Amino acid sequence: MPDSDRPATPASRRSFIRHGAVAAVALPAVVSTLGCRDTKASATPVTAAKPAAPPPPTQRQKADQMDAMHEKGVKAFPAKTEGKGNQLLEPRMERGVKVYDLTAEEIQWEVEPGRKVKAWAYNGQVPGPQIRVREGDRIRVNLTNNLPESTAIHFHGLELPNDQDGVPFITQPPVKPGEPYTYEFTVPNAGSHMYHSHHNAATQVGLGLLGAFIVDPKRPRPAHKADLDYVMVLNDGSHGYTLNGKGFPATEPIVCPQGQTVRIRFMNEGMMIHPMHLHGMHMTVIAKDGWDQPMPWKCDTLNIAPGERWDVLVRATNPGTWAFHCHILPHAESEHGMFGMVTALVVQPAAV
Amino acid sequence: MPDSDRPATPASRRSFIRHGAVAAVALPAVVSTLGCRDTKASATPVTAAKPAAPPPPTQRQKADQMDAMHEKGVKAFPAKTEGKGNQLLEPRMERGVKVYDLTAEEIQWEVEPGRKVKAWAYNGQVPGPQIRVREGDRIRVNLTNNLPESTAIHFHGLELPNDQDGVPFITQPPVKPGEPYTYEFTVPNAGSHMYHSHHNAATQVGLGLLGAFIVDPKRPRPAHKADLDYVMVLNDGSHGYTLNGKGFPATEPIVCPQGQTVRIRFMNEGMMIHPMHLHGMHMTVIAKDGWDQPMPWKCDTLNIAPGERWDVLVRATNPGTWAFHCHILPHAESEHGMFGMVTALVVQPAAV
Amino acid sequence: MPDSDRPATPASRRSFIRHGAVAAVALPAVVSTLGCRDTKASATPVTAAKPAAPPPPTQRQKADQMDAMHEKGVKAFPAKTEGKGNQLLEPRMERGVKVYDLTAEEIQWEVEPGRKVKAWAYNGQVPGPQIRVREGDRIRVNLTNNLPESTAIHFHGLELPNDQDGVPFITQPPVKPGEPYTYEFTVPNAGSHMYHSHHNAATQVGLGLLGAFIVDPKRPRPAHKADLDYVMVLNDGSHGYTLNGKGFPATEPIVCPQGQTVRIRFMNEGMMIHPMHLHGMHMTVIAKDGWDQPMPWKCDTLNIAPGERWDVLVRATNPGTWAFHCHILPHAESEHGMFGMVTALVVQPAAV
């Protein structure tokens, strides 16, 4: 795989904090003094001999309390959680065929620190493992259904022979609980595609049965050359607002040295639009649903509708830690601070 | 009308089943054994002398029951219902003027087999009859209002003289119950347009007062030549999620011989976006709101917002029955199977 | 500032009525007779000695009553309200720096005649005052926070140095109640941008902490030359559906002599998409988020997602008063008539 196609190295917390420090600011020492105040306790008076009620918080104290919650979220980013989705799945080769094994099963998935939800996942990941092949590859996908209901896989965006399309009762029988099913095909069109359940799909995809299916072209376009390649799957099902299966502060920052180019592949597996807004730099839109746009165009807020994939290039020219979030604000921030569909693009300054 | 402009022949059930058979698969004989189980009855024990309670359904039986519901829907497609919307309305000629008579009235409309709803319709159809004219035609529309409230027709997308624009109290008085009103104009700009109520419109359009208004250009673009021309009106008002006034399985498949080209004209008359996803082939987007896009572009999921019209070409290269649906999954599938905004593109294989 | 860049002259009521009269129609004298009927009162029978109940209203009377409400709204347009947002803010010059003072504070804001809401506003305006600068200008923004909670300003779309990006705890500390904060930078990229709170933003932006930030290019494109330049900020927060902070009939018509060209800069500061539909003429889309589209394209309904800005040109060729509204109909009309996201483009006929 050429360098330009390698998936973005996930940023360790250490590297994030080190490089993100470019944006560090002197903060008032609010948290240390307020961190130990239990606002709930102080609001619940003890029933016995009434002591003098504590004075109500001043406006400034209330503002400080709110800010402390906001700061706590930012400082926790990127927060550690159990499980990581969208990991590259290496195939095994069988007589020239790339073979991928996918097991669908119920798991517990940690969306944010301490918040675990029921998920239906491929190979224990939400999103499922990333499948990455090349145009013309012969591939086989062995699905094992360990879910309590039937399922099937639709390869969303791939122009497959009809009997590999994954729609129960139209192109195949449903895959019953406990049973296996095999898909096999020659990979047709290049681009950023997806795989997901197409049976009881409003429920099954919402619970996590989805993943990225990237097809590298036989002849890559030089103009699309990127140093990092990042997949961002958006979802808004029963797990809340997530990027690659996690909500802020457990989302993953994209870390990129100044001067390099990142290719971001947005994929919406949810039920709502999500206009993703990048601070500090613009995005150059190069492809829609895996098809090159006739001419690239620029924006800083890209509206991604359910089922759509959009590929953009970002030239990381502007050093710093840049907020990157859905601009439907209630998907990104509450009175308690940022949450959900928020991450950051961290542009590491070039050495001086 | 040249062949390339003729509206798509609606597929009879017979032809659908014959040609759709390309995708037929061997299905386990689930329905015949499970069809007679009344799950409700078995859940309601008889109060008299208690017989041995039937064993609770196994996981597999529950999956089979769900699958049977899903299969039933697919097998019923395209289901017969009373009434068909969007039928081409032939004008009568009066001294060189094409005259169209539209009567708005309350009817009962069958959205899916057995589900009848109150509708407000033009000429008893939802969507109203399709008006199809040519750039430069002189036309007259005689509206008769048999509704219990006033109404008016706005020709959405047509650049008409102001007094023909159909907005009560701005360009005309409202058309009172029982009264007639006449619009007359020379058809200006070509493209995929619409006509609908512009009075108490959130209610009236939601109830069905809408239709397609197609204007063929004087000089058609050779690159836009198509073998079939299909109008797909999306709605999400009081009738639920519908394509051309019907919900799956009563929606109409688009049937096209392999190798031919279909032009699809999407029109959103609802209140929500609907990203329409075609399986198996891509769409080439050629026009927006009746205006040619400067360069065509490709996608498999096209986001259509309220009031928008998008024209696409699909080269029917891939034989089979292909799901074609809104990718907001709760608009297309529930635990009981597919419903609402789902249809199919049936590509009939070329003779061998 | 060249003529082509000057902001649209707000239309006085008088000029609107004078020029809008092109579309005037003879209306039945419904309002005068029905205006004094109190339907609520007649539906609440007096409990004492029962007089003969008034006959129930006929269908025609009910239609007339509804129409009277609709007419009342249209006739009131453009209705006077207290306060006007989006007014051009003139800077003061300090040693070559353009200085803007912004004070954030709680005010009462009249959205429609008689409906006052709590707003958080910059300089007492919703949207905040329009900042309009030129690429390369050095500017300073002095923020004073008179709100009860902390805040910060993000310059949405501007590619600033990281420490001017306005995201608390990532690029700066929050600006506490009662405290000042200063931003200073050289204006980078041209285009239609915005400024708004990026702290507790779902609440603060919804309450009105937002404004337009227009950057004129150093070298304007001749093809983008316009006679009028109009900013339209869409919002759907706690003030309801608004255009530039007002709901119909208090929205502002765009008034333009026939033959001239208007540039409209749509900006969505809300949480929902708004497909804006112009009657009578099309829009030519020239820029997205301040970046030129590679080739202009035409439409009559433009879908604007939260955080997006779209620039269009309208050639005012078609004389008359043209409805201009969000095509999500429940954002624009109810049984009581038009409201919310409705305005008009008034094309004044050329002298004969």
mmCIF file with all atom_site columns, N, CA, C and O in Angstrom, chain B residues 1 15-16 64-65 119 127 129 150 165 170-171 174 178 212 231 237 245 256 260 275 278 286 288 304 311-312:
data_model
loop_
_atom_site.group_PDB
_atom_site.id
_atom_site.type_symbol
_atom_site.label_atom_id
_atom_site.label_alt_id
_atom_site.label_comp_id
_atom_site.label_asym_id
_atom_site.label_entity_id
_atom_site.label_seq_id
_atom_site.pdbx_PDB_ins_code
_atom_site.Cartn_x
_atom_site.Cartn_y
_atom_site.Cartn_z
_atom_site.occupancy
_atom_site.B_iso_or_equiv
_atom_site.pdbx_formal_charge
_atom_site.auth_seq_id
_atom_site.auth_comp_id
_atom_site.auth_asym_id
_atom_site.auth_atom_id
_atom_site.pdbx_PDB_model_num
ATOM 1   N N  . MET B 1 1   ? -44.788 12.897  -29.607 1.00 0.00 ? 1   MET B N  1
ATOM 2   C CA . MET B 1 1   ? -43.750 12.807  -28.568 1.00 0.00 ? 1   MET B CA 1
ATOM 3   C C  . MET B 1 1   ? -42.713 11.759  -28.977 1.00 0.00 ? 1   MET B C  1
ATOM 4   O O  . MET B 1 1   ? -43.085 10.627  -29.271 1.00 0.00 ? 1   MET B O  1
ATOM 5   N N  . SER B 1 15  ? -45.801 -8.663  -15.475 1.00 0.00 ? 15  SER B N  1
ATOM 6   C CA . SER B 1 15  ? -44.498 -8.428  -16.087 1.00 0.00 ? 15  SER B CA 1
ATOM 7   C C  . SER B 1 15  ? -43.436 -8.276  -15.016 1.00 0.00 ? 15  SER B C  1
ATOM 8   O O  . SER B 1 15  ? -42.307 -8.681  -15.166 1.00 0.00 ? 15  SER B O  1
ATOM 9   N N  . PHE B 1 16  ? -43.810 -7.703  -13.881 1.00 0.00 ? 16  PHE B N  1
ATOM 10  C CA . PHE B 1 16  ? -42.827 -7.560  -12.813 1.00 0.00 ? 16  PHE B CA 1
ATOM 11  C C  . PHE B 1 16  ? -42.362 -8.926  -12.334 1.00 0.00 ? 16  PHE B C  1
ATOM 12  O O  . PHE B 1 16  ? -41.188 -9.190  -12.170 1.00 0.00 ? 16  PHE B O  1
ATOM 13  N N  . ASP B 1 64  ? -38.147 -16.477 12.601  1.00 0.00 ? 64  ASP B N  1
ATOM 14  C CA . ASP B 1 64  ? -38.943 -16.916 11.443  1.00 0.00 ? 64  ASP B CA 1
ATOM 15  C C  . ASP B 1 64  ? -40.219 -16.090 11.315  1.00 0.00 ? 64  ASP B C  1
ATOM 16  O O  . ASP B 1 64  ? -40.652 -15.747 10.212  1.00 0.00 ? 64  ASP B O  1
ATOM 17  N N  . GLN B 1 65  ? -40.820 -15.792 12.442  1.00 0.00 ? 65  GLN B N  1
ATOM 18  C CA . GLN B 1 65  ? -42.048 -14.971 12.396  1.00 0.00 ? 65  GLN B CA 1
ATOM 19  C C  . GLN B 1 65  ? -41.755 -13.582 11.830  1.00 0.00 ? 65  GLN B C  1
ATOM 20  O O  . GLN B 1 65  ? -42.500 -13.066 11.002  1.00 0.00 ? 65  GLN B O  1
ATOM 21  N N  . ALA B 1 119 ? -58.016 12.222  1.605   1.00 0.00 ? 119 ALA B N  1
ATOM 22  C CA . ALA B 1 119 ? -57.081 12.972  0.761   1.00 0.00 ? 119 ALA B CA 1
ATOM 23  C C  . ALA B 1 119 ? -57.810 14.137  0.122   1.00 0.00 ? 119 ALA B C  1
ATOM 24  O O  . ALA B 1 119 ? -59.018 14.097  -0.085  1.00 0.00 ? 119 ALA B O  1
ATOM 25  N N  . PRO B 1 127 ? -50.316 11.612  -6.533  1.00 0.00 ? 127 PRO B N  1
ATOM 26  C CA . PRO B 1 127 ? -50.312 13.015  -6.926  1.00 0.00 ? 127 PRO B CA 1
ATOM 27  C C  . PRO B 1 127 ? -51.379 13.291  -7.995  1.00 0.00 ? 127 PRO B C  1
ATOM 28  O O  . PRO B 1 127 ? -51.856 12.367  -8.663  1.00 0.00 ? 127 PRO B O  1
ATOM 29  N N  . PRO B 1 129 ? -52.985 14.617  -11.583 1.00 0.00 ? 129 PRO B N  1
ATOM 30  C CA . PRO B 1 129 ? -52.572 14.195  -12.923 1.00 0.00 ? 129 PRO B CA 1
ATOM 31  C C  . PRO B 1 129 ? -51.324 14.943  -13.393 1.00 0.00 ? 129 PRO B C  1
ATOM 32  O O  . PRO B 1 129 ? -51.141 16.116  -13.078 1.00 0.00 ? 129 PRO B O  1
ATOM 33  N N  . SER B 1 150 ? -60.890 27.463  0.960   1.00 0.00 ? 150 SER B N  1
ATOM 34  C CA . SER B 1 150 ? -60.337 28.120  -0.226  1.00 0.00 ? 150 SER B CA 1
ATOM 35  C C  . SER B 1 150 ? -59.021 27.471  -0.622  1.00 0.00 ? 150 SER B C  1
ATOM 36  O O  . SER B 1 150 ? -58.377 26.793  0.183   1.00 0.00 ? 150 SER B O  1
ATOM 37  N N  . ASP B 1 165 ? -49.143 33.503  -10.467 1.00 0.00 ? 165 ASP B N  1
ATOM 38  C CA . ASP B 1 165 ? -48.236 32.800  -9.558  1.00 0.00 ? 165 ASP B CA 1
ATOM 39  C C  . ASP B 1 165 ? -48.954 32.038  -8.448  1.00 0.00 ? 165 ASP B C  1
ATOM 40  O O  . ASP B 1 165 ? -48.350 31.240  -7.738  1.00 0.00 ? 165 ASP B O  1
ATOM 41  N N  . ILE B 1 170 ? -51.455 37.919  -2.497  1.00 0.00 ? 170 ILE B N  1
ATOM 42  C CA . ILE B 1 170 ? -50.291 38.583  -3.077  1.00 0.00 ? 170 ILE B CA 1
ATOM 43  C C  . ILE B 1 170 ? -50.474 38.676  -4.592  1.00 0.00 ? 170 ILE B C  1
ATOM 44  O O  . ILE B 1 170 ? -50.253 39.737  -5.175  1.00 0.00 ? 170 ILE B O  1
ATOM 45  N N  . THR B 1 171 ? -50.908 37.597  -5.220  1.00 0.00 ? 171 THR B N  1
ATOM 46  C CA . THR B 1 171 ? -51.041 37.644  -6.681  1.00 0.00 ? 171 THR B CA 1
ATOM 47  C C  . THR B 1 171 ? -52.460 37.363  -7.169  1.00 0.00 ? 171 THR B C  1
ATOM 48  O O  . THR B 1 171 ? -52.739 37.494  -8.357  1.00 0.00 ? 171 THR B O  1
ATOM 49  N N  . PRO B 1 174 ? -58.075 34.275  -3.018  1.00 0.00 ? 174 PRO B N  1
ATOM 50  C CA . PRO B 1 174 ? -58.221 32.824  -2.868  1.00 0.00 ? 174 PRO B CA 1
ATOM 51  C C  . PRO B 1 174 ? -59.435 32.332  -3.659  1.00 0.00 ? 174 PRO B C  1
ATOM 52  O O  . PRO B 1 174 ? -60.382 33.079  -3.881  1.00 0.00 ? 174 PRO B O  1
ATOM 53  N N  . GLY B 1 178 ? -66.423 25.880  -3.930  1.00 0.00 ? 178 GLY B N  1
ATOM 54  C CA . GLY B 1 178 ? -67.485 25.859  -4.930  1.00 0.00 ? 178 GLY B CA 1
ATOM 55  C C  . GLY B 1 178 ? -67.214 26.738  -6.128  1.00 0.00 ? 178 GLY B C  1
ATOM 56  O O  . GLY B 1 178 ? -67.986 26.724  -7.093  1.00 0.00 ? 178 GLY B O  1
ATOM 57  N N  . ALA B 1 212 ? -47.106 16.784  -10.757 1.00 0.00 ? 212 ALA B N  1
ATOM 58  C CA . ALA B 1 212 ? -45.916 17.090  -11.561 1.00 0.00 ? 212 ALA B CA 1
ATOM 59  C C  . ALA B 1 212 ? -46.302 17.942  -12.756 1.00 0.00 ? 212 ALA B C  1
ATOM 60  O O  . ALA B 1 212 ? -47.341 17.727  -13.378 1.00 0.00 ? 212 ALA B O  1
ATOM 61  N N  . VAL B 1 231 ? -41.362 9.920   -13.365 1.00 0.00 ? 231 VAL B N  1
ATOM 62  C CA . VAL B 1 231 ? -41.509 10.952  -12.341 1.00 0.00 ? 231 VAL B CA 1
ATOM 63  C C  . VAL B 1 231 ? -41.715 10.280  -10.988 1.00 0.00 ? 231 VAL B C  1
ATOM 64  O O  . VAL B 1 231 ? -42.552 9.380   -10.869 1.00 0.00 ? 231 VAL B O  1
ATOM 65  N N  . GLY B 1 237 ? -46.508 13.617  4.274   1.00 0.00 ? 237 GLY B N  1
ATOM 66  C CA . GLY B 1 237 ? -47.562 14.311  5.004   1.00 0.00 ? 237 GLY B CA 1
ATOM 67  C C  . GLY B 1 237 ? -48.472 13.335  5.737   1.00 0.00 ? 237 GLY B C  1
ATOM 68  O O  . GLY B 1 237 ? -48.022 12.295  6.239   1.00 0.00 ? 237 GLY B O  1
ATOM 69  N N  . GLY B 1 245 ? -47.712 8.800   -4.147  1.00 0.00 ? 245 GLY B N  1
ATOM 70  C CA . GLY B 1 245 ? -48.969 8.618   -3.419  1.00 0.00 ? 245 GLY B CA 1
ATOM 71  C C  . GLY B 1 245 ? -49.189 7.260   -2.803  1.00 0.00 ? 245 GLY B C  1
ATOM 72  O O  . GLY B 1 245 ? -50.237 7.024   -2.190  1.00 0.00 ? 245 GLY B O  1
ATOM 73  N N  . CYS B 1 256 ? -37.278 -1.682  -16.799 1.00 0.00 ? 256 CYS B N  1
ATOM 74  C CA . CYS B 1 256 ? -36.466 -1.175  -17.905 1.00 0.00 ? 256 CYS B CA 1
ATOM 75  C C  . CYS B 1 256 ? -35.626 -2.304  -18.489 1.00 0.00 ? 256 CYS B C  1
ATOM 76  O O  . CYS B 1 256 ? -34.956 -3.031  -17.746 1.00 0.00 ? 256 CYS B O  1
ATOM 77  N N  . GLN B 1 260 ? -30.955 -0.032  -21.649 1.00 0.00 ? 260 GLN B N  1
ATOM 78  C CA . GLN B 1 260 ? -31.657 1.233   -21.865 1.00 0.00 ? 260 GLN B CA 1
ATOM 79  C C  . GLN B 1 260 ? -31.313 2.245   -20.764 1.00 0.00 ? 260 GLN B C  1
ATOM 80  O O  . GLN B 1 260 ? -30.658 1.916   -19.769 1.00 0.00 ? 260 GLN B O  1
ATOM 81  N N  . PRO B 1 275 ? -33.050 11.161  1.208   1.00 0.00 ? 275 PRO B N  1
ATOM 82  C CA . PRO B 1 275 ? -31.914 10.739  0.386   1.00 0.00 ? 275 PRO B CA 1
ATOM 83  C C  . PRO B 1 275 ? -32.233 9.407   -0.298  1.00 0.00 ? 275 PRO B C  1
ATOM 84  O O  . PRO B 1 275 ? -32.218 8.362   0.352   1.00 0.00 ? 275 PRO B O  1
ATOM 85  N N  . LEU B 1 278 ? -30.252 4.147   -4.738  1.00 0.00 ? 278 LEU B N  1
ATOM 86  C CA . LEU B 1 278 ? -30.483 3.094   -5.731  1.00 0.00 ? 278 LEU B CA 1
ATOM 87  C C  . LEU B 1 278 ? -29.406 2.025   -5.561  1.00 0.00 ? 278 LEU B C  1
ATOM 88  O O  . LEU B 1 278 ? -28.216 2.341   -5.503  1.00 0.00 ? 278 LEU B O  1
ATOM 89  N N  . ILE B 1 286 ? -28.287 15.301  -13.779 1.00 0.00 ? 286 ILE B N  1
ATOM 90  C CA . ILE B 1 286 ? -28.178 16.211  -14.927 1.00 0.00 ? 286 ILE B CA 1
ATOM 91  C C  . ILE B 1 286 ? -28.876 17.551  -14.707 1.00 0.00 ? 286 ILE B C  1
ATOM 92  O O  . ILE B 1 286 ? -28.549 18.526  -15.364 1.00 0.00 ? 286 ILE B O  1
ATOM 93  N N  . LYS B 1 288 ? -31.185 20.308  -11.831 1.00 0.00 ? 288 LYS B N  1
ATOM 94  C CA . LYS B 1 288 ? -31.697 20.699  -10.509 1.00 0.00 ? 288 LYS B CA 1
ATOM 95  C C  . LYS B 1 288 ? -32.788 21.725  -10.729 1.00 0.00 ? 288 LYS B C  1
ATOM 96  O O  . LYS B 1 288 ? -32.546 22.744  -11.403 1.00 0.00 ? 288 LYS B O  1
ATOM 97  N N  . ILE B 1 304 ? -32.783 14.757  -1.466  1.00 0.00 ? 304 ILE B N  1
ATOM 98  C CA . ILE B 1 304 ? -33.786 15.623  -2.089  1.00 0.00 ? 304 ILE B CA 1
ATOM 99  C C  . ILE B 1 304 ? -34.539 16.353  -0.985  1.00 0.00 ? 304 ILE B C  1
ATOM 100 O O  . ILE B 1 304 ? -35.185 15.734  -0.140  1.00 0.00 ? 304 ILE B O  1
ATOM 101 N N  . ASP B 1 311 ? -33.134 15.803  -11.572 1.00 0.00 ? 311 ASP B N  1
ATOM 102 C CA . ASP B 1 311 ? -33.257 14.863  -12.687 1.00 0.00 ? 311 ASP B CA 1
ATOM 103 C C  . ASP B 1 311 ? -31.976 14.051  -12.797 1.00 0.00 ? 311 ASP B C  1
ATOM 104 O O  . ASP B 1 311 ? -30.875 14.628  -12.802 1.00 0.00 ? 311 ASP B O  1
ATOM 105 N N  . VAL B 1 312 ? -32.131 12.748  -12.904 1.00 0.00 ? 312 VAL B N  1
ATOM 106 C CA . VAL B 1 312 ? -30.972 11.868  -13.046 1.00 0.00 ? 312 VAL B CA 1
ATOM 107 C C  . VAL B 1 312 ? -31.197 10.915  -14.214 1.00 0.00 ? 312 VAL B C  1
ATOM 108 O O  . VAL B 1 312 ? -32.330 10.645  -14.612 1.00 0.00 ? 312 VAL B O  1
#
